[in-house]
Amino acid sequence: LARPGWTLATVRLHVSALPPIIGQSKVENVSVPTGRGVHVDCTAKAAPAPKIRWTLPDGTQIKPSQFINGNIFVFPNGTLYIRNATSAHSGHYQCLATNLVGLARRGVSVRVETPLAPARIMAPSPHRVDVAYGSPLHLDCEATGDPHPKILWSLAGRSRRYVVFGNGSLYFNEAGPKDEGEYTCYAVNQIGKDEMRVSVKVVSEPPTIRGDEGPAVLEVPYGESFSLRCEAKGQPQPWLAWFSPFNRYIPPSSAKYRVGNDGTLLVRDGQNTDSGNYTCVARNAAGEGRRVVTVRVRAEPPRIVVADRRLFSGAVTETVLAGARKLIDCQAEGVPSPRVTWLLPGGAPATLTSHRDGGRVTVHANGTLDIRNAGRMDAGRLMCLASNKAGNAKLTVELEVVEEKPAVKPSFADSPSSAGVISAATGGSTVRLDCSSRGSPAPDTVWYLPNAHTPPTQLTSLTLQCCGWR
């Protein structure tokens, strides 16, 4: 039998583990011409074997044996390959090697170089540009080059540098005389420069007044409003101003005046003081234009006329039967139209808008005084007053109100016999025949001659001479 006991054996266990180590420098700058390919290495050793991945400038991650966009590839050993490089491939690339023990990084900056080219202006403006005053001005100066050129504009004789748009265009919102001249566009980079000159002319036109065809002398009735035209054109658009006969500036809007957008001046309620010369002045940067209009405010004092246009003078006498209607004319003319007022006996006024005695006494629009149911209180002196800004006129009327008398049948003052005979002494002598009559109202007298003719007038006596009458 074996003797009991134990046995001893020794085993040595070694676990080998190494973090990744990249064989290339941690930072590298790589330049490559446009269109060429470039290899960027990233080989790493580690235990266990490391995993490699690249991060592109836009953040995209790529692993070995993977293609991106058809021109970026990572070989199994970790080398990054860029085929047909362009400026879009420029940027920072990062290689990352990792295993269970650790990681390592490598950064590579890739710059894709383009061939350098001097600045060259490709789309110049015309060598001469005419621009209307106040209009926009736009000058182009597009340039190419590598590096991209800087664009500057300058105006001859001035140190000022003008700000331009990114494409090289120079722009003015409103061109004026100060913007005229020789402009130079400069395109500059490190390789060279180019320049272009443009002559700018700001076109202007002195004012012309289109209201000149209107009357140079304007007659205006007193109290009426009137308008004066002054429409001006020019380049730039002229500034308009009106001046009164007293050479005072007329504001665009007031109780008396108003100037329209087209330059027309409106003067309200023409008075004698509004007569005189009105001056319209149109100005712009190119010059000045003027128009003078003479205004005569016409005022005529009142005059009272009758149907045959004769002026009334002194006093006239009118008669009316008691209880009848009486119309007394007072037609007045003048500029401005006169206002007619009647003064009744006792001094009470009567006007167009007043109605005296309950409407029994009225004044018509033509100035006629209308008295209905005339009575003794209407008798006496009446006065028609016509007045306007230019003066006054008056008409005095003595009104007599008569009572109507009873009618009396006509009779002869000396009643001859119905067959009265008067003998003439001899032929050719004169014979007088009387025919006086009485009556109320007064009768009309008519003679009938032997030849059946009647004289052309009413006679109270008839004289015969030889064989006729007179």
CSV table of C-alpha atoms in Angstrom, one decimal:
chain,number,residue,atom,x,y,z
A,1,LEU,CA,0.0,0.0,0.0
A,2,ALA,CA,1.1,3.4,-0.9
A,3,ARG,CA,1.9,5.7,1.9
A,4,PRO,CA,-0.7,8.8,2.0
A,5,GLY,CA,0.7,12.4,1.1
A,6,TRP,CA,0.4,15.3,-1.4
A,7,THR,CA,2.0,16.4,-4.7
A,8,LEU,CA,3.0,20.1,-5.7
A,9,ALA,CA,3.0,21.5,-9.2
A,10,THR,CA,3.9,25.2,-10.2
A,11,VAL,CA,2.3,26.9,-13.3
A,12,ARG,CA,3.3,30.5,-14.5
A,13,LEU,CA,0.4,32.5,-16.2
A,14,HIS,CA,1.4,35.6,-18.2
A,15,VAL,CA,-1.5,37.9,-19.6
A,16,SER,CA,0.0,40.2,-22.4
A,17,ALA,CA,-2.0,43.5,-23.0
A,18,LEU,CA,-0.8,46.8,-24.7
A,19,PRO,CA,-2.7,50.0,-25.5
A,20,PRO,CA,-2.7,51.3,-29.1
A,21,ILE,CA,0.4,53.1,-30.4
A,22,ILE,CA,0.1,55.0,-33.7
A,23,GLY,CA,3.2,54.9,-35.7
A,24,GLN,CA,2.9,58.4,-37.2
A,25,SER,CA,3.1,61.9,-35.5
A,26,LYS,CA,0.1,63.0,-33.5
A,27,VAL,CA,-0.3,66.2,-35.6
A,28,GLU,CA,0.5,66.7,-39.3
A,29,ASN,CA,-0.3,69.3,-42.0
A,30,VAL,CA,-0.7,68.0,-45.6
A,31,SER,CA,-1.0,70.1,-48.8
A,32,VAL,CA,-2.1,68.7,-52.1
A,33,PRO,CA,-2.7,70.4,-55.4
A,34,THR,CA,-6.3,70.4,-56.8
A,35,GLY,CA,-7.2,67.2,-58.7
A,36,ARG,CA,-4.4,65.1,-57.2
A,37,GLY,CA,-4.8,62.1,-54.8
A,38,VAL,CA,-3.4,62.0,-51.3
A,39,HIS,CA,-2.6,59.2,-48.8
A,40,VAL,CA,-2.7,59.9,-45.1
A,41,ASP,CA,-1.3,57.1,-43.0
A,42,CYS,CA,-2.5,55.9,-39.6
A,43,THR,CA,-1.0,52.6,-38.6
A,44,ALA,CA,-1.2,51.4,-35.0
A,45,LYS,CA,0.1,48.5,-32.8
A,46,ALA,CA,-1.6,47.1,-29.7
A,47,ALA,CA,-2.5,44.0,-27.9
A,48,PRO,CA,-5.2,43.1,-28.5
A,49,ALA,CA,-5.1,44.5,-32.1
A,50,PRO,CA,-6.7,48.0,-32.3
A,51,LYS,CA,-9.7,49.1,-34.3
A,52,ILE,CA,-9.1,52.1,-36.6
A,53,ARG,CA,-11.6,54.8,-37.7
A,54,TRP,CA,-11.4,58.2,-39.3
A,55,THR,CA,-13.5,61.3,-38.6
A,56,LEU,CA,-13.9,63.7,-41.6
A,57,PRO,CA,-14.1,67.5,-41.3
A,58,ASP,CA,-17.9,67.4,-41.5
A,59,GLY,CA,-18.1,64.9,-38.6
A,60,THR,CA,-18.7,61.8,-40.8
A,61,GLN,CA,-16.9,58.6,-39.4
A,62,ILE,CA,-15.4,56.1,-41.8
A,63,LYS,CA,-13.9,52.6,-41.1
A,64,PRO,CA,-11.3,50.5,-43.0
A,65,SER,CA,-12.5,49.1,-46.3
A,66,GLN,CA,-15.3,51.8,-46.4
A,67,PHE,CA,-15.9,54.2,-49.4
A,68,ILE,CA,-17.5,57.7,-48.9
A,69,ASN,CA,-18.8,59.7,-51.8
A,70,GLY,CA,-16.8,57.6,-54.2
A,71,ASN,CA,-13.5,59.4,-53.6
A,72,ILE,CA,-12.6,58.8,-49.9
A,73,PHE,CA,-11.4,55.3,-48.8
A,74,VAL,CA,-9.7,53.8,-45.8
A,75,PHE,CA,-7.4,50.8,-46.4
A,76,PRO,CA,-7.4,47.9,-44.0
A,77,ASN,CA,-4.1,49.1,-42.5
A,78,GLY,CA,-5.8,52.4,-41.5
A,79,THR,CA,-4.4,54.6,-44.3
A,80,LEU,CA,-6.9,57.3,-45.6
A,81,TYR,CA,-7.0,57.9,-49.3
A,82,ILE,CA,-8.5,61.0,-51.0
A,83,ARG,CA,-8.9,60.7,-54.7
A,84,ASN,CA,-9.1,63.8,-57.1
A,85,ALA,CA,-8.9,66.3,-54.2
A,86,THR,CA,-10.9,69.6,-54.4
A,87,SER,CA,-11.2,72.6,-52.1
A,88,ALA,CA,-14.2,70.8,-50.5
A,89,HIS,CA,-11.8,68.2,-49.0
A,90,SER,CA,-9.8,70.8,-47.2
A,91,GLY,CA,-10.2,70.6,-43.4
A,92,HIS,CA,-9.2,68.7,-40.2
A,93,TYR,CA,-9.2,64.9,-40.2
A,94,GLN,CA,-8.8,62.7,-37.1
A,95,CYS,CA,-7.6,59.1,-36.8
A,96,LEU,CA,-8.7,57.1,-33.7
A,97,ALA,CA,-7.2,53.7,-32.7
A,98,THR,CA,-8.8,51.9,-29.8
A,99,ASN,CA,-8.7,48.5,-28.0
A,100,LEU,CA,-9.8,47.2,-24.6
A,101,VAL,CA,-6.8,48.7,-22.9
A,102,GLY,CA,-6.8,52.3,-24.3
A,103,LEU,CA,-6.9,54.6,-27.4
A,104,ALA,CA,-4.6,56.8,-29.4
A,105,ARG,CA,-5.4,59.8,-31.7
A,106,ARG,CA,-3.8,61.5,-34.7
A,107,GLY,CA,-4.9,64.8,-36.3
A,108,VAL,CA,-4.1,65.7,-39.9
A,109,SER,CA,-5.0,69.1,-41.5
A,110,VAL,CA,-5.4,68.8,-45.3
A,111,ARG,CA,-5.2,71.8,-47.5
A,112,VAL,CA,-6.1,71.5,-51.1
A,113,GLU,CA,-4.3,74.2,-53.0
A,114,THR,CA,-5.6,75.9,-56.2
A,115,PRO,CA,-3.4,77.6,-58.7
A,116,LEU,CA,-2.9,81.3,-57.9
A,117,ALA,CA,-4.3,83.8,-60.4
A,118,PRO,CA,-4.1,87.6,-60.5
A,119,ALA,CA,-7.2,89.7,-60.1
A,120,ARG,CA,-9.2,90.3,-63.3
A,121,ILE,CA,-12.3,92.3,-63.9
A,122,MET,CA,-14.7,90.2,-65.9
A,123,ALA,CA,-18.0,92.1,-66.1
A,124,PRO,CA,-17.3,95.8,-66.4
A,125,SER,CA,-19.9,98.5,-66.7
A,126,PRO,CA,-20.1,100.8,-69.8
A,127,HIS,CA,-17.3,103.3,-69.9
A,128,ARG,CA,-19.9,106.1,-69.8
A,129,VAL,CA,-23.1,106.2,-67.9
A,130,ASP,CA,-25.8,108.9,-68.0
A,131,VAL,CA,-28.2,108.9,-65.1
A,132,ALA,CA,-31.2,111.2,-64.4
A,133,TYR,CA,-31.0,113.4,-61.4
A,134,GLY,CA,-32.5,111.6,-58.4
A,135,SER,CA,-32.5,108.2,-60.1
A,136,PRO,CA,-30.6,105.2,-58.8
A,137,LEU,CA,-27.1,104.6,-60.0
A,138,HIS,CA,-25.8,101.1,-60.3
A,139,LEU,CA,-22.2,100.3,-61.5
A,140,ASP,CA,-21.0,96.7,-61.8
A,141,CYS,CA,-17.4,95.5,-61.3
A,142,GLU,CA,-17.2,91.7,-61.0
A,143,ALA,CA,-13.7,90.2,-60.7
A,144,THR,CA,-12.0,86.8,-60.5
A,145,GLY,CA,-8.7,85.7,-59.1
A,146,ASP,CA,-7.0,83.5,-56.5
A,147,PRO,CA,-6.9,84.5,-53.8
A,148,HIS,CA,-10.4,86.1,-54.4
A,149,PRO,CA,-9.7,89.8,-55.1
A,150,LYS,CA,-10.9,92.7,-53.0
A,151,ILE,CA,-13.0,95.3,-54.8
A,152,LEU,CA,-12.7,99.1,-54.2
A,153,TRP,CA,-14.3,102.1,-55.9
A,154,SER,CA,-13.0,105.6,-55.9
A,155,LEU,CA,-14.0,108.9,-57.5
A,156,ALA,CA,-11.2,111.0,-59.1
A,157,GLY,CA,-10.0,113.8,-56.9
A,158,ARG,CA,-11.5,112.5,-53.8
A,159,SER,CA,-10.0,110.3,-51.0
A,160,ARG,CA,-13.4,108.8,-50.2
A,161,ARG,CA,-13.7,105.1,-50.6
A,162,TYR,CA,-17.2,103.8,-51.5
A,163,VAL,CA,-18.8,100.7,-49.9
A,164,VAL,CA,-19.8,98.1,-52.4
A,165,PHE,CA,-21.8,94.9,-52.5
A,166,GLY,CA,-20.2,91.5,-52.2
A,167,ASN,CA,-20.2,91.1,-56.0
A,168,GLY,CA,-18.4,94.4,-56.5
A,169,SER,CA,-21.4,96.5,-57.5
A,170,LEU,CA,-21.5,100.2,-56.6
A,171,TYR,CA,-25.0,101.6,-55.8
A,172,PHE,CA,-26.5,105.0,-55.2
A,173,ASN,CA,-30.1,105.4,-54.2
A,174,GLU,CA,-30.4,108.9,-55.6
A,175,ALA,CA,-27.8,110.4,-57.9
A,176,GLY,CA,-27.0,114.1,-57.6
A,177,PRO,CA,-24.5,116.6,-59.0
A,178,LYS,CA,-21.9,115.6,-56.4
A,179,ASP,CA,-21.9,112.0,-57.7
A,180,GLU,CA,-20.7,113.1,-61.2
A,181,GLY,CA,-17.2,112.3,-62.3
A,182,GLU,CA,-14.6,109.6,-63.2
A,183,TYR,CA,-15.1,106.4,-61.1
A,184,THR,CA,-12.3,103.8,-60.9
A,185,CYS,CA,-13.0,100.2,-59.8
A,186,TYR,CA,-9.9,98.4,-58.3
A,187,ALA,CA,-9.7,94.6,-58.0
A,188,VAL,CA,-6.7,93.5,-55.9
A,189,ASN,CA,-5.2,90.3,-54.6
A,190,GLN,CA,-1.7,89.1,-53.6
A,191,ILE,CA,-0.9,88.1,-57.2
A,192,GLY,CA,-1.9,91.2,-59.1
A,193,LYS,CA,-4.6,93.9,-59.6
A,194,ASP,CA,-6.9,95.2,-62.3
A,195,GLU,CA,-8.8,98.5,-62.7
A,196,MET,CA,-11.7,99.9,-64.7
A,197,ARG,CA,-12.8,103.5,-65.2
A,198,VAL,CA,-16.4,104.7,-65.7
A,199,SER,CA,-17.5,108.2,-66.5
A,200,VAL,CA,-20.8,109.2,-64.7
A,201,LYS,CA,-22.9,112.1,-66.0
A,202,VAL,CA,-25.9,113.2,-63.9
A,203,VAL,CA,-28.4,114.7,-66.3
A,204,SER,CA,-30.5,117.7,-65.1
A,205,GLU,CA,-32.9,120.1,-66.8
A,206,PRO,CA,-33.8,123.6,-65.7
A,207,PRO,CA,-37.4,124.2,-64.8
A,208,THR,CA,-40.0,125.2,-67.4
A,209,ILE,CA,-43.4,126.3,-66.4
A,210,ARG,CA,-46.3,124.8,-68.3
A,211,GLY,CA,-48.9,127.4,-67.1
A,212,ASP,CA,-47.4,130.0,-69.5
A,213,GLU,CA,-50.3,129.5,-71.9
A,214,GLY,CA,-52.7,130.9,-69.4
A,215,PRO,CA,-53.7,134.7,-69.4
A,216,ALA,CA,-51.0,137.1,-68.2
A,217,VAL,CA,-53.8,139.4,-66.9
A,218,LEU,CA,-56.8,138.0,-65.0
A,219,GLU,CA,-59.9,140.0,-64.2
A,220,VAL,CA,-61.8,138.7,-61.2
A,221,PRO,CA,-65.2,139.8,-59.9
A,222,TYR,CA,-65.0,141.2,-56.4
A,223,GLY,CA,-65.6,138.6,-53.7
A,224,GLU,CA,-65.1,135.5,-56.0
A,225,SER,CA,-62.3,133.0,-55.6
A,226,PHE,CA,-59.7,132.6,-58.4
A,227,SER,CA,-57.0,130.1,-59.4
A,228,LEU,CA,-53.6,130.7,-61.0
A,229,ARG,CA,-51.8,127.8,-62.7
A,230,CYS,CA,-48.1,127.1,-62.4
A,231,GLU,CA,-47.2,123.5,-63.4
A,232,ALA,CA,-43.4,123.1,-63.7
A,233,LYS,CA,-41.3,120.3,-65.0
A,234,GLY,CA,-37.5,119.8,-64.9
A,235,GLN,CA,-34.8,117.4,-63.8
A,236,PRO,CA,-34.7,117.2,-60.9
A,237,GLN,CA,-38.3,117.9,-60.1
A,238,PRO,CA,-38.5,121.7,-59.4
A,239,TRP,CA,-39.5,123.2,-56.1
A,240,LEU,CA,-42.4,125.6,-56.4
A,241,ALA,CA,-43.2,128.8,-54.5
A,242,TRP,CA,-45.8,131.6,-54.9
A,243,PHE,CA,-45.3,135.2,-53.9
A,244,SER,CA,-48.1,137.7,-53.4
A,245,PRO,CA,-48.3,141.3,-54.9
A,246,PHE,CA,-46.5,142.4,-51.8
A,247,ASN,CA,-43.7,140.0,-52.6
A,248,ARG,CA,-44.5,137.9,-49.6
A,249,TYR,CA,-44.1,134.1,-49.6
A,250,ILE,CA,-47.5,132.4,-49.8
A,251,PRO,CA,-47.7,129.3,-47.5
A,252,PRO,CA,-49.1,126.1,-49.1
A,253,SER,CA,-52.2,126.2,-47.0
A,254,SER,CA,-54.0,128.9,-45.0
A,255,ALA,CA,-57.5,130.4,-44.7
A,256,LYS,CA,-56.8,132.7,-47.6
A,257,TYR,CA,-54.6,130.6,-49.9
A,258,ARG,CA,-54.0,127.0,-50.9
A,259,VAL,CA,-51.3,125.6,-53.2
A,260,GLY,CA,-52.2,122.3,-54.9
A,261,ASN,CA,-49.9,119.5,-55.7
A,262,ASP,CA,-49.7,120.6,-59.3
A,263,GLY,CA,-48.7,124.1,-58.3
A,264,THR,CA,-52.1,125.8,-58.8
A,265,LEU,CA,-52.7,128.7,-56.4
A,266,LEU,CA,-56.2,129.2,-55.1
A,267,VAL,CA,-57.1,132.6,-53.7
A,268,ARG,CA,-60.3,132.8,-51.8
A,269,ASP,CA,-62.8,135.7,-51.6
A,270,GLY,CA,-61.0,138.2,-54.0
A,271,GLN,CA,-60.7,141.7,-52.5
A,272,ASN,CA,-59.3,145.0,-53.8
A,273,THR,CA,-56.1,144.2,-51.8
A,274,ASP,CA,-55.7,141.0,-53.8
A,275,SER,CA,-55.0,142.9,-57.0
A,276,GLY,CA,-51.5,143.0,-58.3
A,277,ASN,CA,-48.7,140.8,-59.7
A,278,TYR,CA,-48.5,137.2,-58.4
A,279,THR,CA,-45.1,135.4,-59.1
A,280,CYS,CA,-44.6,131.7,-59.3
A,281,VAL,CA,-41.0,130.6,-58.9
A,282,ALA,CA,-39.8,127.1,-59.9
A,283,ARG,CA,-36.2,126.1,-58.8
A,284,ASN,CA,-34.0,123.0,-59.1
A,285,ALA,CA,-30.3,122.3,-59.2
A,286,ALA,CA,-30.2,123.2,-62.9
A,287,GLY,CA,-31.8,126.7,-62.7
A,288,GLU,CA,-34.9,128.7,-62.1
A,289,GLY,CA,-38.1,129.6,-63.9
A,290,ARG,CA,-40.7,132.3,-63.2
A,291,ARG,CA,-44.2,133.2,-64.2
A,292,VAL,CA,-45.9,136.5,-63.4
A,293,VAL,CA,-49.7,136.8,-63.5
A,294,THR,CA,-51.4,140.2,-63.0
A,295,VAL,CA,-54.8,140.0,-61.2
A,296,ARG,CA,-57.3,142.8,-61.2
A,297,VAL,CA,-60.2,142.4,-58.8
A,298,ARG,CA,-63.1,144.2,-60.4
A,299,ALA,CA,-65.6,146.1,-58.2
A,300,GLU,CA,-68.4,148.3,-59.5
A,301,PRO,CA,-70.5,150.5,-57.3
A,302,PRO,CA,-74.3,149.8,-57.3
A,303,ARG,CA,-76.6,151.5,-59.8
A,304,ILE,CA,-80.3,151.4,-59.9
A,305,VAL,CA,-81.8,151.0,-63.4
A,306,VAL,CA,-85.2,150.8,-65.0
A,307,ALA,CA,-86.3,148.7,-68.0
A,308,ASP,CA,-84.8,151.1,-70.5
A,309,ARG,CA,-81.5,151.1,-68.6
A,310,ARG,CA,-81.9,154.7,-67.5
A,311,LEU,CA,-80.5,155.5,-64.1
A,312,PHE,CA,-83.0,156.6,-61.5
A,313,SER,CA,-82.2,160.0,-60.0
A,314,GLY,CA,-84.0,162.1,-57.5
A,315,ALA,CA,-87.4,161.0,-56.3
A,316,VAL,CA,-90.2,159.3,-58.2
A,317,THR,CA,-93.9,159.4,-57.3
A,318,GLU,CA,-96.1,156.3,-57.3
A,319,THR,CA,-99.8,156.1,-56.6
A,320,VAL,CA,-101.8,153.1,-55.4
A,321,LEU,CA,-105.5,152.7,-54.6
A,322,ALA,CA,-106.2,151.9,-51.0
A,323,GLY,CA,-106.6,148.1,-50.6
A,324,ALA,CA,-104.8,147.3,-53.8
A,325,ARG,CA,-101.4,145.7,-54.4
A,326,LYS,CA,-98.4,147.8,-55.4
A,327,LEU,CA,-95.1,146.6,-56.9
A,328,ILE,CA,-92.3,149.1,-56.8
A,329,ASP,CA,-89.2,148.1,-58.8
A,330,CYS,CA,-85.6,148.7,-57.6
A,331,GLN,CA,-83.3,146.7,-59.9
A,332,ALA,CA,-79.7,147.2,-58.8
A,333,GLU,CA,-76.5,146.2,-60.6
A,334,GLY,CA,-72.9,146.2,-59.5
A,335,VAL,CA,-69.9,144.0,-58.7
A,336,PRO,CA,-70.2,142.3,-56.3
A,337,SER,CA,-74.0,142.0,-56.6
A,338,PRO,CA,-75.5,144.7,-54.4
A,339,ARG,CA,-77.6,144.0,-51.4
A,340,VAL,CA,-81.0,145.8,-51.6
A,341,THR,CA,-82.8,147.2,-48.5
A,342,TRP,CA,-86.0,149.2,-48.5
A,343,LEU,CA,-86.7,151.7,-45.8
A,344,LEU,CA,-90.4,152.1,-45.2
A,345,PRO,CA,-92.1,155.3,-44.0
A,346,GLY,CA,-91.0,155.7,-40.4
A,347,GLY,CA,-87.6,154.1,-41.1
A,348,ALA,CA,-88.5,150.4,-40.7
A,349,PRO,CA,-86.2,148.3,-43.0
A,350,ALA,CA,-87.4,145.6,-45.3
A,351,THR,CA,-85.0,143.1,-46.9
A,352,LEU,CA,-85.1,139.9,-49.0
A,353,THR,CA,-85.2,137.8,-45.9
A,354,SER,CA,-87.5,139.9,-43.8
A,355,HIS,CA,-91.3,139.9,-44.0
A,356,ARG,CA,-92.9,143.1,-42.6
A,357,ASP,CA,-96.4,143.3,-41.2
A,358,GLY,CA,-97.0,139.5,-41.2
A,359,GLY,CA,-95.8,139.1,-44.8
A,360,ARG,CA,-97.9,141.9,-46.2
A,361,VAL,CA,-94.8,143.8,-47.2
A,362,THR,CA,-92.0,141.7,-48.8
A,363,VAL,CA,-88.9,142.3,-51.0
A,364,HIS,CA,-88.4,140.0,-54.0
A,365,ALA,CA,-85.0,138.7,-55.2
A,366,ASN,CA,-84.8,141.3,-58.0
A,367,GLY,CA,-85.3,144.1,-55.4
A,368,THR,CA,-88.9,144.8,-56.1
A,369,LEU,CA,-91.0,146.0,-53.1
A,370,ASP,CA,-94.3,144.2,-52.9
A,371,ILE,CA,-97.1,145.9,-50.8
A,372,ARG,CA,-100.3,144.0,-50.5
A,373,ASN,CA,-103.6,145.6,-49.3
A,374,ALA,CA,-102.1,149.1,-49.4
A,375,GLY,CA,-103.3,151.5,-46.7
A,376,ARG,CA,-102.6,155.0,-45.4
A,377,MET,CA,-99.7,153.6,-43.2
A,378,ASP,CA,-97.9,152.8,-46.5
A,379,ALA,CA,-98.1,156.4,-47.8
A,380,GLY,CA,-95.0,158.6,-47.5
A,381,ARG,CA,-91.4,158.4,-48.5
A,382,LEU,CA,-89.9,155.0,-49.2
A,383,MET,CA,-86.2,154.6,-49.9
A,384,CYS,CA,-84.4,151.7,-51.8
A,385,LEU,CA,-80.8,151.4,-50.7
A,386,ALA,CA,-78.4,149.2,-52.8
A,387,SER,CA,-74.9,148.6,-51.4
A,388,ASN,CA,-71.8,146.6,-52.0
A,389,LYS,CA,-68.1,146.8,-51.2
A,390,ALA,CA,-67.6,149.5,-53.9
A,391,GLY,CA,-70.3,151.9,-52.8
A,392,ASN,CA,-74.0,152.7,-52.4
A,393,ALA,CA,-77.0,153.9,-54.5
A,394,LYS,CA,-80.5,154.9,-53.5
A,395,LEU,CA,-83.9,155.5,-55.0
A,396,THR,CA,-86.5,157.7,-53.2
A,397,VAL,CA,-90.2,156.9,-53.9
A,398,GLU,CA,-93.1,159.1,-52.8
A,399,LEU,CA,-96.0,156.7,-52.4
A,400,GLU,CA,-99.5,158.2,-52.5
A,401,VAL,CA,-102.4,156.0,-51.3
A,402,VAL,CA,-105.7,157.3,-52.7
A,403,GLU,CA,-109.2,156.4,-51.7
A,404,GLU,CA,-111.2,155.0,-54.6
A,405,LYS,CA,-114.1,157.5,-55.5
A,406,PRO,CA,-117.6,156.4,-56.5
A,407,ALA,CA,-118.1,156.1,-60.3
A,408,VAL,CA,-119.9,159.0,-62.0
A,409,LYS,CA,-121.4,158.7,-65.4
A,410,PRO,CA,-119.6,161.0,-68.0
A,411,SER,CA,-121.4,164.3,-68.8
A,412,PHE,CA,-120.6,167.3,-70.9
A,413,ALA,CA,-119.6,170.5,-69.0
A,414,ASP,CA,-121.7,172.6,-71.5
A,415,SER,CA,-124.5,170.4,-72.7
A,416,PRO,CA,-125.1,171.3,-76.4
A,417,SER,CA,-128.3,170.3,-78.0
A,418,SER,CA,-128.2,166.9,-79.6
A,419,ALA,CA,-128.7,168.6,-83.0
A,420,GLY,CA,-126.6,171.7,-82.3
A,421,VAL,CA,-125.7,173.6,-85.5
A,422,ILE,CA,-122.9,176.1,-85.7
A,423,SER,CA,-122.6,178.2,-88.9
A,424,ALA,CA,-119.3,179.5,-90.2
A,425,ALA,CA,-119.2,183.0,-91.4
A,426,THR,CA,-117.4,182.4,-94.5
A,427,GLY,CA,-115.3,179.7,-96.1
A,428,GLY,CA,-111.8,179.5,-94.9
A,429,SER,CA,-112.6,180.9,-91.4
A,430,THR,CA,-111.7,179.1,-88.2
A,431,VAL,CA,-114.3,177.3,-86.1
A,432,ARG,CA,-113.7,176.0,-82.5
A,433,LEU,CA,-115.9,173.2,-81.2
A,434,ASP,CA,-115.7,172.5,-77.4
A,435,CYS,CA,-116.5,169.1,-75.9
A,436,SER,CA,-115.5,169.3,-72.2
A,437,SER,CA,-116.7,166.4,-70.0
A,438,ARG,CA,-117.0,165.3,-66.4
A,439,GLY,CA,-117.1,161.9,-64.7
A,440,SER,CA,-115.3,159.5,-62.3
A,441,PRO,CA,-113.0,158.1,-63.3
A,442,ALA,CA,-112.1,160.8,-65.9
A,443,PRO,CA,-113.8,159.9,-69.2
A,444,ASP,CA,-112.1,159.5,-72.5
A,445,THR,CA,-113.2,162.0,-75.3
A,446,VAL,CA,-113.3,161.0,-79.0
A,447,TRP,CA,-114.3,163.2,-82.0
A,448,TYR,CA,-115.8,161.7,-85.1
A,449,LEU,CA,-115.3,163.8,-88.3
A,450,PRO,CA,-117.7,163.9,-91.3
A,451,ASN,CA,-115.5,161.7,-93.3
A,452,ALA,CA,-115.8,159.0,-90.6
A,453,HIS,CA,-112.2,159.3,-89.6
A,454,THR,CA,-111.1,160.0,-86.1
A,455,PRO,CA,-108.1,162.0,-85.0
A,456,PRO,CA,-105.1,160.0,-83.7
A,457,THR,CA,-105.4,161.5,-80.2
A,458,GLN,CA,-108.1,162.1,-77.6
A,459,LEU,CA,-109.2,165.8,-77.7
A,460,THR,CA,-111.5,167.9,-75.6
A,461,SER,CA,-111.6,170.6,-78.4
A,462,LEU,CA,-111.3,170.5,-82.1
A,463,THR,CA,-110.3,173.3,-84.5
A,464,LEU,CA,-111.5,173.2,-88.1
A,465,GLN,CA,-109.6,175.2,-90.7
A,466,CYS,CA,-111.0,175.2,-94.2
A,467,CYS,CA,-111.7,171.6,-95.1
A,468,GLY,CA,-109.7,169.7,-92.5
A,469,TRP,CA,-108.9,169.5,-88.8
A,470,ARG,CA,-106.0,170.0,-86.6
